[in-house]
Coordinates of N, CA and C in Angstrom, one line a residue:
M1 N 3.7 -27.5 19.0 CA 4.5 -27.9 18.0 C 3.8 -29.0 17.2
K2 N 4.2 -29.1 15.9 CA 3.5 -30.0 15.0 C 3.7 -31.5 15.4
D3 N 5.0 -31.8 15.6 CA 5.4 -33.2 15.8 C 5.3 -33.6 17.3
Q4 N 4.7 -32.8 18.1 CA 4.6 -33.1 19.5 C 3.4 -34.0 19.8
S5 N 3.6 -34.9 20.8 CA 2.5 -35.8 21.2 C 1.4 -35.0 21.9
K6 N 0.2 -35.3 21.7 CA -0.9 -34.6 22.4 C -1.2 -35.2 23.8
K7 N -0.5 -36.4 24.1 CA -0.8 -37.1 25.4 C 0.1 -36.5 26.5
F8 N 1.2 -35.8 26.2 CA 2.1 -35.3 27.2 C 2.4 -33.9 27.0
A9 N 2.5 -33.2 28.1 CA 2.8 -31.7 28.0 C 4.3 -31.6 27.6
P10 N 4.6 -30.4 26.9 CA 6.0 -30.2 26.5 C 6.9 -29.9 27.7
S11 N 8.1 -30.2 27.6 CA 9.1 -29.9 28.7 C 9.2 -28.4 28.7
G12 N 9.8 -27.9 29.8 CA 10.0 -26.5 29.9 C 10.8 -25.8 28.8
P13 N 12.0 -26.4 28.4 CA 12.7 -25.8 27.3 C 12.0 -25.9 26.0
E14 N 11.2 -26.9 25.8 CA 10.5 -27.0 24.5 C 9.4 -25.9 24.5
F15 N 8.8 -25.7 25.6 CA 7.7 -24.7 25.7 C 8.3 -23.3 25.5
I16 N 9.4 -23.0 26.1 CA 10.1 -21.7 26.0 C 10.5 -21.5 24.5
E17 N 11.0 -22.5 23.9 CA 11.4 -22.4 22.5 C 10.3 -22.1 21.6
E18 N 9.1 -22.7 21.8 CA 7.9 -22.5 21.0 C 7.4 -21.1 21.2
V19 N 7.4 -20.6 22.5 CA 7.0 -19.3 22.8 C 7.8 -18.2 22.1
R20 N 9.2 -18.4 22.1 CA 10.1 -17.5 21.5 C 9.9 -17.5 20.0
R21 N 9.6 -18.6 19.4 CA 9.4 -18.7 17.9 C 8.1 -17.9 17.6
R22 N 7.1 -18.1 18.3 CA 5.8 -17.4 18.0 C 6.0 -15.9 18.3
Q23 N 6.7 -15.5 19.3 CA 6.9 -14.1 19.6 C 7.7 -13.4 18.5
E24 N 8.7 -14.1 17.9 CA 9.5 -13.6 16.8 C 8.5 -13.3 15.6
F25 N 7.6 -14.2 15.3 CA 6.6 -14.1 14.3 C 5.7 -12.9 14.5
I26 N 5.3 -12.7 15.7 CA 4.5 -11.5 16.1 C 5.3 -10.2 15.9
D27 N 6.5 -10.2 16.3 CA 7.4 -9.0 16.2 C 7.6 -8.7 14.7
I28 N 7.8 -9.7 13.9 CA 8.0 -9.5 12.4 C 6.7 -8.8 11.8
R29 N 5.6 -9.3 12.2 CA 4.3 -8.8 11.6 C 4.1 -7.4 12.1
A30 N 4.6 -7.0 13.3 CA 4.3 -5.7 13.9 C 5.2 -4.6 13.3
R31 N 6.3 -5.0 12.6 CA 7.2 -4.0 12.0 C 6.4 -3.1 11.1
P32 N 6.9 -1.8 11.0 CA 6.3 -0.9 10.0 C 6.6 -1.3 8.6
R33 N 5.6 -1.2 7.8 CA 5.8 -1.5 6.4 C 5.9 -0.3 5.5
L34 N 6.6 -0.5 4.3 CA 6.6 0.6 3.4 C 5.2 0.7 2.7
P35 N 4.8 1.9 2.4 CA 3.5 2.1 1.8 C 3.5 1.5 0.4
A36 N 2.4 1.1 -0.1 CA 2.3 0.5 -1.4 C 2.6 1.6 -2.4
P37 N 3.3 1.3 -3.5 CA 3.7 2.3 -4.5 C 2.4 2.8 -5.2
A38 N 2.3 4.1 -5.3 CA 1.2 4.8 -6.0 C 1.5 5.2 -7.4
Y39 N 0.6 5.0 -8.3 CA 0.8 5.4 -9.7 C 0.3 6.8 -9.8
H40 N 1.2 7.7 -10.3 CA 0.9 9.1 -10.5 C 0.9 9.3 -12.0
S41 N -0.2 9.4 -12.6 CA -0.3 9.5 -14.0 C 0.3 10.9 -14.5
G42 N 1.1 10.8 -15.4 CA 1.7 12.1 -16.0 C 1.0 12.4 -17.3
P43 N 1.6 13.3 -18.1 CA 1.0 13.6 -19.3 C 1.0 12.5 -20.3
T44 N 2.0 11.5 -20.2 CA 2.1 10.4 -21.1 C 2.1 9.1 -20.3
P45 N 1.2 8.2 -20.7 CA 1.1 6.9 -20.0 C 2.4 6.1 -20.2
P46 N 2.7 5.2 -19.2 CA 3.9 4.4 -19.4 C 4.0 3.6 -20.6
F47 N 2.9 3.0 -21.1 CA 3.0 2.2 -22.3 C 3.3 3.0 -23.6
L48 N 2.9 4.3 -23.6 CA 3.3 5.2 -24.7 C 4.7 5.6 -24.6
I49 N 5.2 5.7 -23.4 CA 6.6 6.1 -23.3 C 7.5 4.9 -23.8
K50 N 7.1 3.7 -23.4 CA 7.8 2.5 -23.9 C 7.8 2.4 -25.5
R51 N 6.6 2.7 -26.0 CA 6.4 2.7 -27.5 C 7.3 3.7 -28.2
Q52 N 7.3 4.9 -27.6 CA 8.2 6.0 -28.2 C 9.6 5.6 -28.1
K53 N 10.0 5.0 -27.0 CA 11.4 4.6 -26.8 C 11.8 3.5 -27.9
A54 N 10.9 2.6 -28.1 CA 11.2 1.5 -29.1 C 11.3 2.1 -30.5
L55 N 10.4 3.1 -30.8 CA 10.5 3.7 -32.1 C 11.8 4.4 -32.3
A56 N 12.3 5.1 -31.2 CA 13.5 5.9 -31.3 C 14.7 4.9 -31.5
E57 N 14.7 3.8 -30.7 CA 15.8 2.9 -30.8 C 15.9 2.2 -32.2
N58 N 14.8 2.1 -32.9 CA 14.9 1.4 -34.2 C 14.7 2.3 -35.4
A59 N 14.8 3.6 -35.2 CA 14.5 4.5 -36.2 C 15.5 4.4 -37.4
H60 N 16.7 3.9 -37.1 CA 17.7 3.7 -38.2 C 17.5 2.5 -39.0
L61 N 16.6 1.6 -38.6 CA 16.4 0.3 -39.4 C 15.3 0.5 -40.4
P62 N 15.4 -0.2 -41.5 CA 14.3 -0.2 -42.5 C 13.1 -1.0 -42.0
V63 N 11.9 -0.5 -42.3 CA 10.6 -1.2 -41.9 C 10.3 -2.2 -43.0
L64 N 10.1 -3.4 -42.6 CA 9.7 -4.4 -43.6 C 8.2 -4.6 -43.6
V65 N 7.6 -4.8 -42.4 CA 6.2 -5.0 -42.3 C 5.6 -4.2 -41.1
E66 N 4.5 -3.6 -41.3 CA 3.8 -2.9 -40.2 C 2.6 -3.7 -39.8
D67 N 2.1 -3.4 -38.6 CA 0.9 -4.1 -38.0 C 1.1 -5.7 -38.1
A68 N 2.3 -6.1 -37.7 CA 2.6 -7.6 -37.7 C 2.4 -8.1 -36.3
N69 N 1.4 -9.0 -36.1 CA 1.2 -9.7 -34.8 C 2.1 -10.9 -34.8
L70 N 2.0 -11.7 -33.8 CA 2.8 -12.9 -33.6 C 2.6 -13.9 -34.7
D71 N 1.3 -14.1 -35.1 CA 1.0 -15.0 -36.2 C 1.7 -14.6 -37.5
V72 N 1.6 -13.3 -37.8 CA 2.2 -12.9 -39.1 C 3.8 -13.1 -39.0
F73 N 4.4 -12.7 -37.9 CA 5.8 -12.9 -37.7 C 6.2 -14.4 -37.9
R74 N 5.5 -15.2 -37.2 CA 5.8 -16.7 -37.3 C 5.6 -17.2 -38.8
R75 N 4.6 -16.8 -39.4 CA 4.3 -17.2 -40.8 C 5.5 -16.7 -41.7
L76 N 5.8 -15.5 -41.6 CA 6.9 -14.9 -42.4 C 8.3 -15.6 -42.1
S77 N 8.4 -15.9 -40.8 CA 9.7 -16.6 -40.4 C 9.8 -18.0 -41.0
L78 N 8.7 -18.7 -40.9 CA 8.7 -20.1 -41.3 C 8.8 -20.2 -42.9
T79 N 8.3 -19.2 -43.6 CA 8.5 -19.2 -45.0 C 9.8 -18.5 -45.5
R80 N 10.6 -18.1 -44.5 CA 11.9 -17.5 -44.7 C 11.7 -16.2 -45.6
Q81 N 10.7 -15.4 -45.3 CA 10.5 -14.2 -46.0 C 11.1 -13.0 -45.2
I82 N 11.7 -13.3 -44.0 CA 12.3 -12.3 -43.2 C 13.8 -12.5 -43.3
P83 N 14.6 -11.5 -43.7 CA 16.1 -11.7 -43.8 C 16.7 -11.9 -42.4
A84 N 17.9 -12.6 -42.5 CA 18.7 -12.8 -41.2 C 19.0 -11.4 -40.7
G85 N 18.9 -11.3 -39.4 CA 19.2 -10.0 -38.7 C 18.0 -9.1 -38.5
A86 N 16.9 -9.5 -39.1 CA 15.7 -8.7 -38.9 C 15.1 -8.9 -37.5
K87 N 14.3 -8.0 -37.0 CA 13.7 -8.2 -35.7 C 12.3 -7.6 -35.7
W88 N 11.5 -8.3 -34.8 CA 10.1 -7.9 -34.6 C 10.0 -7.2 -33.3
V89 N 9.5 -6.0 -33.3 CA 9.2 -5.3 -32.0 C 7.8 -5.4 -31.7
A90 N 7.5 -6.3 -30.7 CA 6.1 -6.6 -30.5 C 5.2 -5.5 -30.0
C91 N 5.8 -4.5 -29.2 CA 5.0 -3.4 -28.7 C 4.6 -2.5 -29.8
L92 N 5.3 -2.5 -30.9 CA 5.0 -1.7 -32.1 C 4.2 -2.4 -33.2
G93 N 4.5 -3.7 -33.2 CA 3.9 -4.5 -34.3 C 4.6 -4.3 -35.6
I94 N 5.9 -4.0 -35.5 CA 6.7 -3.7 -36.7 C 7.8 -4.7 -36.8
I95 N 8.0 -5.2 -38.0 CA 9.2 -6.0 -38.3 C 10.2 -5.1 -39.0
Y96 N 11.4 -5.0 -38.4 CA 12.4 -4.1 -38.9 C 13.4 -5.0 -39.6
G97 N 14.0 -4.5 -40.7 CA 15.0 -5.3 -41.5 C 16.4 -5.1 -40.8
P98 N 17.3 -5.9 -41.3 CA 18.7 -5.8 -40.6 C 19.3 -4.4 -40.8
A99 N 20.2 -4.1 -40.0 CA 20.8 -2.8 -40.1 C 21.6 -2.6 -41.4
P100 N 21.4 -1.5 -42.1 CA 22.2 -1.4 -43.3 C 23.7 -1.3 -43.1
K101 N 24.4 -1.9 -44.0 CA 25.9 -1.9 -43.8 C 26.4 -0.5 -44.2
S102 N 27.2 0.0 -43.4 CA 27.8 1.3 -43.7 C 28.9 1.2 -44.7
R103 N 28.8 2.1 -45.7 CA 29.8 2.0 -46.7 C 31.0 2.9 -46.3
S104 N 32.2 2.3 -46.3 CA 33.3 3.1 -45.9 C 33.9 3.7 -47.2
K105 N 34.2 5.0 -47.1 CA 34.7 5.7 -48.3 C 36.2 5.5 -48.3
A106 N 36.6 4.6 -49.3 CA 38.0 4.4 -49.4 C 38.5 5.3 -50.5
A107 N 39.6 6.0 -50.2 CA 40.2 7.0 -51.2 C 41.2 6.3 -52.0

C-alpha cells in the first residue's frame, strides 16, 4: 500500500485487502477484449461520402462563394458581405446564401 509504513508489516486484514485489490486488477486485464475495428474500404471513401451528403443537404441554397477557406469566410463576415442566414460548409469550401423565401400563391 502507498501510505503504509515500511518499518512494520501490514496486519492480516490489510494484507488480504491488498491481495484482493490486486487480484481484481489482474482479473480485469485478463478479460477478453473486443477486436479493434477494421476499416474496409468500399468504392467511395468516407470523406467523399460526407462531401456528397453535404452537397445534397444544401442543394436548395444559392451559392455565394466557392473555394472559401476559413480566412475568406472570416474576412467576408467581418466586412458584412455575407447576408444573415448564410452558412459556410467547411468540408466543401462553399458559402451558401440564406434559404429563398417561398412565395405563397394567394388567390
